mmCIF file of C-alpha atoms in Angstrom:
data_model
loop_
_atom_site.group_PDB
_atom_site.id
_atom_site.type_symbol
_atom_site.label_atom_id
_atom_site.label_comp_id
_atom_site.label_asym_id
_atom_site.label_seq_id
_atom_site.Cartn_x
_atom_site.Cartn_y
_atom_site.Cartn_z
ATOM 1 C CA UNK X 688 104.053 86.106 96.170
ATOM 2 C CA UNK X 689 100.446 86.082 96.946
ATOM 3 C CA UNK X 690 99.189 82.497 97.176
ATOM 4 C CA UNK X 691 95.782 81.157 96.888
ATOM 5 C CA UNK X 692 94.284 82.480 100.185
ATOM 6 C CA UNK X 693 95.594 86.075 99.249
ATOM 7 C CA UNK X 694 94.275 86.018 95.646
ATOM 8 C CA UNK X 695 90.764 84.734 96.748
ATOM 9 C CA UNK X 696 90.734 87.667 99.334
ATOM 10 C CA UNK X 697 91.610 89.976 96.370
ATOM 11 C CA UNK X 698 88.690 88.374 94.476
ATOM 12 C CA UNK X 699 86.263 88.799 97.261
ATOM 13 C CA UNK X 700 87.187 92.468 98.179
ATOM 14 C CA UNK X 701 87.497 93.491 94.482
ATOM 15 C CA UNK X 702 84.104 92.104 93.171
ATOM 16 C CA UNK X 703 81.841 94.582 95.000
ATOM 17 C CA UNK X 704 83.900 97.447 93.913
ATOM 18 C CA UNK X 705 83.495 96.648 90.206
ATOM 19 C CA UNK X 706 80.715 94.297 89.512
ATOM 20 C CA UNK X 707 78.270 95.724 87.086
ATOM 21 C CA UNK X 708 80.526 98.754 85.868
ATOM 22 C CA UNK X 709 80.921 99.577 82.354
ATOM 23 C CA UNK X 710 84.341 100.089 80.737
ATOM 24 C CA UNK X 711 84.651 103.361 79.014
ATOM 25 C CA UNK X 712 88.417 103.555 78.372
ATOM 26 C CA UNK X 713 91.510 101.543 79.014
ATOM 27 C CA UNK X 714 95.094 102.846 79.446
ATOM 28 C CA UNK X 715 98.206 100.645 79.317
ATOM 29 C CA UNK X 716 101.323 102.555 80.675
ATOM 30 C CA UNK X 717 103.356 99.330 80.517
ATOM 31 C CA UNK X 718 102.536 97.185 77.662
ATOM 32 C CA UNK X 719 104.379 93.995 78.737
ATOM 33 C CA UNK X 720 101.971 93.362 81.541
ATOM 34 C CA UNK X 721 99.489 92.456 78.651
ATOM 35 C CA UNK X 722 100.351 89.025 77.474
ATOM 36 C CA UNK X 723 98.983 89.632 74.129
ATOM 37 C CA UNK X 724 98.522 92.751 71.685
ATOM 38 C CA UNK X 725 98.081 95.567 74.157
ATOM 39 C CA UNK X 726 96.201 97.580 71.560
ATOM 40 C CA UNK X 727 93.748 94.790 70.825
ATOM 41 C CA UNK X 728 93.402 94.297 74.508
ATOM 42 C CA UNK X 729 92.313 97.916 74.802
ATOM 43 C CA UNK X 730 90.007 97.930 71.841
ATOM 44 C CA UNK X 731 88.096 94.715 72.932
ATOM 45 C CA UNK X 732 87.527 95.969 76.440
ATOM 46 C CA UNK X 733 85.924 99.364 75.812
ATOM 47 C CA UNK X 734 82.170 98.972 76.236
ATOM 48 C CA UNK X 735 82.238 95.676 78.005
ATOM 49 C CA UNK X 736 80.558 95.326 81.438
ATOM 50 C CA UNK X 737 82.230 93.542 84.552
ATOM 51 C CA UNK X 738 79.846 90.472 85.436
ATOM 52 C CA UNK X 739 81.640 88.817 88.095
ATOM 53 C CA UNK X 740 85.288 87.656 89.225
ATOM 54 C CA UNK X 741 86.202 83.992 89.654
ATOM 55 C CA UNK X 742 89.527 82.590 90.615
ATOM 56 C CA UNK X 743 91.509 79.559 89.883
ATOM 57 C CA UNK X 744 94.655 78.701 92.123
ATOM 58 C CA UNK X 745 96.390 82.196 92.035
ATOM 59 C CA UNK X 746 94.816 83.422 88.833
ATOM 60 C CA UNK X 747 91.790 86.175 88.745
ATOM 61 C CA UNK X 748 89.468 85.678 86.186
ATOM 62 C CA UNK X 749 87.545 88.719 85.480
ATOM 63 C CA UNK X 750 84.587 87.951 83.563
ATOM 64 C CA UNK X 751 83.137 90.483 81.045
ATOM 65 C CA UNK X 752 80.107 90.720 78.886
ATOM 66 C CA UNK X 753 80.555 89.392 75.327
ATOM 67 C CA UNK X 754 81.920 86.199 76.656
ATOM 68 C CA UNK X 755 85.496 87.720 77.402
ATOM 69 C CA UNK X 756 87.533 86.919 80.515
ATOM 70 C CA UNK X 757 90.700 88.795 81.667
ATOM 71 C CA UNK X 758 93.043 86.211 83.200
ATOM 72 C CA UNK X 759 95.098 88.083 85.626
ATOM 73 C CA UNK X 760 98.193 86.716 87.541
ATOM 74 C CA UNK X 761 99.482 89.079 90.347
ATOM 75 C CA UNK X 762 102.837 87.291 90.487
ATOM 76 C CA UNK X 763 105.040 88.771 93.263
ATOM 77 C CA UNK X 764 103.741 92.287 93.821
ATOM 78 C CA UNK X 765 100.603 92.963 91.874
ATOM 79 C CA UNK X 766 97.755 94.790 93.425
ATOM 80 C CA UNK X 767 94.286 96.254 92.305
ATOM 81 C CA UNK X 768 92.638 99.187 93.705
ATOM 82 C CA UNK X 769 89.622 101.299 92.670
ATOM 83 C CA UNK X 770 90.270 105.265 92.545
ATOM 84 C CA UNK X 771 88.714 108.202 91.071
ATOM 85 C CA UNK X 772 89.525 108.217 87.196
ATOM 86 C CA UNK X 773 91.750 111.448 87.584
ATOM 87 C CA UNK X 774 93.564 110.270 90.549
ATOM 88 C CA UNK X 775 97.365 111.129 89.911
ATOM 89 C CA UNK X 776 99.167 108.018 88.465
ATOM 90 C CA UNK X 777 101.447 106.203 90.979
ATOM 91 C CA UNK X 778 104.873 105.462 89.419
ATOM 92 C CA UNK X 779 104.091 101.662 89.660
ATOM 93 C CA UNK X 780 100.484 101.840 88.228
ATOM 94 C CA UNK X 781 100.755 100.093 84.820
ATOM 95 C CA UNK X 782 97.188 99.547 83.763
ATOM 96 C CA UNK X 783 93.863 101.607 84.177
ATOM 97 C CA UNK X 784 90.477 100.474 83.253
ATOM 98 C CA UNK X 785 88.203 103.525 83.459
ATOM 99 C CA UNK X 786 84.539 103.097 84.008
ATOM 100 C CA UNK X 787 81.555 105.208 82.932
ATOM 101 C CA UNK X 788 80.819 106.274 86.539
ATOM 102 C CA UNK X 789 84.197 107.986 86.533
ATOM 103 C CA UNK X 790 85.973 105.441 88.691
ATOM 104 C CA UNK X 791 88.862 103.397 87.601
ATOM 105 C CA UNK X 792 90.540 100.151 88.275
ATOM 106 C CA UNK X 793 94.094 100.461 88.594
ATOM 107 C CA UNK X 794 96.863 97.761 88.465
ATOM 108 C CA UNK X 795 99.992 98.437 90.390
ATOM 109 C CA UNK X 796 103.063 96.158 90.430
ATOM 110 C CA UNK X 797 106.409 97.415 91.619
ATOM 111 C CA UNK X 798 108.267 94.577 89.953
ATOM 112 C CA UNK X 799 106.338 94.570 86.869
ATOM 113 C CA UNK X 800 105.944 90.526 86.914
ATOM 114 C CA UNK X 801 102.226 90.430 86.800
ATOM 115 C CA UNK X 802 100.387 89.553 83.633
ATOM 116 C CA UNK X 803 96.870 90.078 82.119
ATOM 117 C CA UNK X 804 95.590 87.910 79.193
ATOM 118 C CA UNK X 805 92.159 88.563 77.439
ATOM 119 C CA UNK X 806 90.630 85.231 76.213
ATOM 120 C CA UNK X 807 87.209 83.901 75.197
ATOM 121 C CA UNK X 808 85.467 82.827 78.393
ATOM 122 C CA UNK X 809 85.649 79.168 78.810
ATOM 123 C CA UNK X 810 89.016 78.649 77.069
ATOM 124 C CA UNK X 811 91.133 79.739 80.199
ATOM 125 C CA UNK X 812 92.215 76.135 80.967
ATOM 126 C CA UNK X 813 93.489 75.686 77.317
ATOM 127 C CA UNK X 814 95.109 78.955 76.322
ATOM 128 C CA UNK X 815 96.688 80.181 79.522
ATOM 129 C CA UNK X 816 98.953 79.169 82.344
ATOM 130 C CA UNK X 817 95.998 77.476 84.075
ATOM 131 C CA UNK X 818 96.315 74.554 81.624
ATOM 132 C CA UNK X 819 99.447 73.288 83.240
ATOM 133 C CA UNK X 820 97.846 73.690 86.889
ATOM 134 C CA UNK X 821 96.735 70.676 89.037
ATOM 135 C CA UNK X 822 93.660 70.699 91.169
ATOM 136 C CA UNK X 823 92.867 73.019 94.075
ATOM 137 C CA UNK X 824 92.580 72.320 97.551
ATOM 138 C CA UNK X 825 89.160 72.120 98.724
ATOM 139 C CA UNK X 826 87.952 70.854 95.314
ATOM 140 C CA UNK X 827 86.054 67.785 94.444
ATOM 141 C CA UNK X 828 89.118 66.690 92.373
ATOM 142 C CA UNK X 829 91.608 67.008 95.419
ATOM 143 C CA UNK X 830 90.770 63.730 97.151
ATOM 144 C CA UNK X 831 92.873 61.935 99.590
ATOM 145 C CA UNK X 832 93.520 59.249 97.166
ATOM 146 C CA UNK X 833 94.520 61.674 94.444
ATOM 147 C CA UNK X 834 97.248 63.143 96.539
ATOM 148 C CA UNK X 835 98.602 59.761 97.935
ATOM 149 C CA UNK X 836 98.637 58.426 94.298
ATOM 150 C CA UNK X 837 100.448 61.334 92.915
ATOM 151 C CA UNK X 838 103.000 61.666 95.740
ATOM 152 C CA UNK X 839 103.879 58.022 95.346
ATOM 153 C CA UNK X 840 105.013 58.697 91.955
ATOM 154 C CA UNK X 841 107.228 61.662 92.717
ATOM 155 C CA UNK X 842 110.879 61.033 93.871
ATOM 156 C CA UNK X 843 111.485 64.630 94.741
ATOM 157 C CA UNK X 844 111.346 66.039 98.222
ATOM 158 C CA UNK X 845 107.828 66.769 99.609
ATOM 159 C CA UNK X 846 108.526 70.568 100.039
ATOM 160 C CA UNK X 847 109.219 70.670 96.167
ATOM 161 C CA UNK X 848 106.387 68.314 95.461
ATOM 162 C CA UNK X 849 103.728 70.605 97.274
ATOM 163 C CA UNK X 850 105.212 73.639 95.511
ATOM 164 C CA UNK X 851 104.771 71.856 92.210
ATOM 165 C CA UNK X 852 101.531 73.632 90.932
ATOM 166 C CA UNK X 853 100.796 70.701 88.490
ATOM 167 C CA UNK X 854 100.248 68.644 91.620
ATOM 168 C CA UNK X 855 98.272 70.997 93.966
ATOM 169 C CA UNK X 856 97.483 74.330 92.542
ATOM 170 C CA UNK X 857 97.733 77.534 94.600
ATOM 171 C CA UNK X 858 100.247 76.443 97.501
ATOM 172 C CA UNK X 859 103.255 78.548 97.974
ATOM 173 C CA UNK X 860 106.297 78.658 100.342
ATOM 174 C CA UNK X 861 104.397 79.994 103.526
ATOM 175 C CA UNK X 862 101.542 77.576 103.413
ATOM 176 C CA UNK X 863 103.691 74.433 102.444
ATOM 177 C CA UNK X 864 106.090 75.217 105.424
ATOM 178 C CA UNK X 865 102.966 75.628 107.782
ATOM 179 C CA UNK X 866 101.276 72.451 106.666
ATOM 180 C CA UNK X 867 104.380 70.329 106.788
ATOM 181 C CA UNK X 868 104.841 71.472 110.327
ATOM 182 C CA UNK X 869 101.227 70.736 111.135
ATOM 183 C CA UNK X 870 101.457 67.320 109.707
ATOM 184 C CA UNK X 871 104.885 66.603 111.483
ATOM 185 C CA UNK X 872 106.653 65.876 108.005
ATOM 186 C CA UNK X 873 110.305 67.161 107.392
ATOM 187 C CA UNK X 874 110.565 69.178 104.305
ATOM 188 C CA UNK X 875 113.264 66.977 103.016
ATOM 189 C CA UNK X 876 111.418 63.697 103.258
ATOM 190 C CA UNK X 877 110.864 61.931 99.640
ATOM 191 C CA UNK X 878 107.425 62.426 98.608
ATOM 192 C CA UNK X 879 107.065 58.791 97.482
ATOM 193 C CA UNK X 880 108.082 57.535 101.069
ATOM 194 C CA UNK X 881 105.396 59.363 102.869
ATOM 195 C CA UNK X 882 103.104 56.822 104.896
ATOM 196 C CA UNK X 883 99.592 56.581 103.748
ATOM 197 C CA UNK X 884 98.242 57.518 107.249
ATOM 198 C CA UNK X 885 100.443 60.823 106.687
ATOM 199 C CA UNK X 886 99.194 61.302 103.282
ATOM 200 C CA UNK X 887 95.587 61.226 104.669
ATOM 201 C CA UNK X 888 96.576 63.748 107.369
ATOM 202 C CA UNK X 889 98.292 66.026 104.878
ATOM 203 C CA UNK X 890 95.414 66.151 102.651
ATOM 204 C CA UNK X 891 92.989 67.179 105.417
ATOM 205 C CA UNK X 892 95.665 69.823 106.750
ATOM 206 C CA UNK X 893 96.097 71.460 103.393
ATOM 207 C CA UNK X 894 92.297 71.854 103.136
ATOM 208 C CA UNK X 895 91.981 73.099 106.696
ATOM 209 C CA UNK X 896 94.933 75.440 106.509
ATOM 210 C CA UNK X 897 93.688 77.055 102.946
ATOM 211 C CA UNK X 898 90.216 77.364 104.463
ATOM 212 C CA UNK X 899 91.498 79.053 107.637
ATOM 213 C CA UNK X 900 93.772 81.391 105.721
ATOM 214 C CA UNK X 901 90.989 82.726 103.456
ATOM 215 C CA UNK X 902 88.831 83.149 106.572
ATOM 216 C CA UNK X 903 91.806 85.433 108.057
ATOM 217 C CA UNK X 904 91.986 87.301 104.650
ATOM 218 C CA UNK X 905 95.466 85.874 103.756
ATOM 219 C CA UNK X 906 98.991 86.390 105.045
ATOM 220 C CA UNK X 907 100.842 89.797 104.848
ATOM 221 C CA UNK X 908 104.495 89.323 105.280
ATOM 222 C CA UNK X 909 105.848 92.145 103.020
ATOM 223 C CA UNK X 910 103.520 94.109 100.737
ATOM 224 C CA UNK X 911 100.374 92.131 100.099
ATOM 225 C CA UNK X 912 97.170 94.189 100.385
ATOM 226 C CA UNK X 913 93.682 93.275 99.462
ATOM 227 C CA UNK X 914 91.470 95.415 97.099
ATOM 228 C CA UNK X 915 90.433 97.754 99.866
ATOM 229 C CA UNK X 916 94.177 98.311 100.839
ATOM 230 C CA UNK X 917 94.005 96.063 104.052
ATOM 231 C CA UNK X 918 96.425 93.564 105.173
ATOM 232 C CA UNK X 919 95.745 89.956 105.923
ATOM 233 C CA UNK X 920 95.510 88.616 109.672
ATOM 234 C CA UNK X 921 96.829 85.020 108.978
ATOM 235 C CA UNK X 922 100.492 85.811 109.769
ATOM 236 C CA UNK X 923 99.368 86.143 113.286
ATOM 237 C CA UNK X 924 98.802 82.511 113.270
ATOM 238 C CA UNK X 925 101.995 81.464 111.500
ATOM 239 C CA UNK X 926 103.687 78.613 113.582
ATOM 240 C CA UNK X 927 107.060 78.245 111.738
ATOM 241 C CA UNK X 928 107.303 80.732 108.600
ATOM 242 C CA UNK X 929 109.311 83.672 109.765
ATOM 243 C CA UNK X 930 110.068 82.220 113.288
ATOM 244 C CA UNK X 931 113.606 80.805 112.771
ATOM 245 C CA UNK X 932 115.486 80.295 116.177
ATOM 246 C CA UNK X 933 112.273 80.478 118.154
ATOM 247 C CA UNK X 934 110.985 77.512 120.133
ATOM 248 C CA UNK X 935 108.536 75.117 118.498
ATOM 249 C CA UNK X 936 105.087 75.811 119.885
ATOM 250 C CA UNK X 937 104.466 71.937 119.933
ATOM 251 C CA UNK X 938 107.826 70.680 121.543
ATOM 252 C CA UNK X 939 109.982 73.623 122.604
ATOM 253 C CA UNK X 940 113.007 72.734 120.387
ATOM 254 C CA UNK X 941 114.336 75.822 118.294
ATOM 255 C CA UNK X 942 113.001 75.981 114.837
ATOM 256 C CA UNK X 943 115.671 75.652 112.069
ATOM 257 C CA UNK X 944 115.676 77.429 108.510
ATOM 258 C CA UNK X 945 117.504 75.745 105.431
ATOM 259 C CA UNK X 946 117.231 76.222 101.725
ATOM 260 C CA UNK X 947 115.319 73.765 99.684
ATOM 261 C CA UNK X 948 115.888 74.249 96.131
ATOM 262 C CA UNK X 949 116.737 78.039 96.747
ATOM 263 C CA UNK X 950 113.506 78.479 98.955
ATOM 264 C CA UNK X 951 113.828 79.539 102.593
ATOM 265 C CA UNK X 952 112.417 76.722 104.600
ATOM 266 C CA UNK X 953 111.756 76.779 108.289
ATOM 267 C CA UNK X 954 110.926 73.559 110.401
ATOM 268 C CA UNK X 955 111.235 71.816 113.608
ATOM 269 C CA UNK X 956 114.158 69.396 113.630
ATOM 270 C CA UNK X 957 112.601 67.470 116.524
ATOM 271 C CA UNK X 958 108.928 66.848 115.715
ATOM 272 C CA UNK X 959 108.933 66.691 111.916
ATOM 273 C CA UNK X 960 109.949 63.290 110.760
ATOM 274 C CA UNK X 961 112.098 62.722 107.743
ATOM 275 C CA UNK X 962 111.030 59.887 105.322
ATOM 276 C CA UNK X 963 113.747 58.609 102.956
#
């Protein structure tokens, strides 16, 4: 699943391709992609101009004239690309937003898990899935004390706590494995047993890791591409994810992989301390 750095990369690459364009027609080939009434979605978009694209956690916020916003969640395999309006339809293209300049924005999704919802601008945090999310890394709300206080109330393991989007929004499996290795915390450590000094370091490492991953245009493991069809580069810097059985680059002990609540989890059994 694209995580926060990948969605931010999609936002940055998509914006210059569509900003200022006026929507002439909308085609929905797979109505379930639209979280509301698809016919109403189509009717309300025609004639609107794309003003900008924002992001919150893993959600894209496509801002339109008329105080409307398309809230788009890419889920597992969702991708956007700009094409000529008469480009033959790919079998996994599910939505087309055609512009007056004869180009079109296509939404492609092999698994059909992605969703779009049209809402009044400013209500995203009230009427969409964003309402359930915690604060983002590198935001003013995501302070060291916020993280320490929140984790101190959680009896679950730290891997699950960091994947809990109501605590920190935007982190996924790859970046949680990486930041726990970087902070030397075992993924099965109890969140409320993490020492304060580790909480401080964990906070800083989350911010630094996400910032670096964005600068490297995200991580491509399977099918992730940005809006230009390019892969990310952060996979070249991964220390544990995808490296099961290889020597830890810090201590040389072989990395292990376990399941944590069904999620593949790679860690160093030597230098990642377990807190119980």
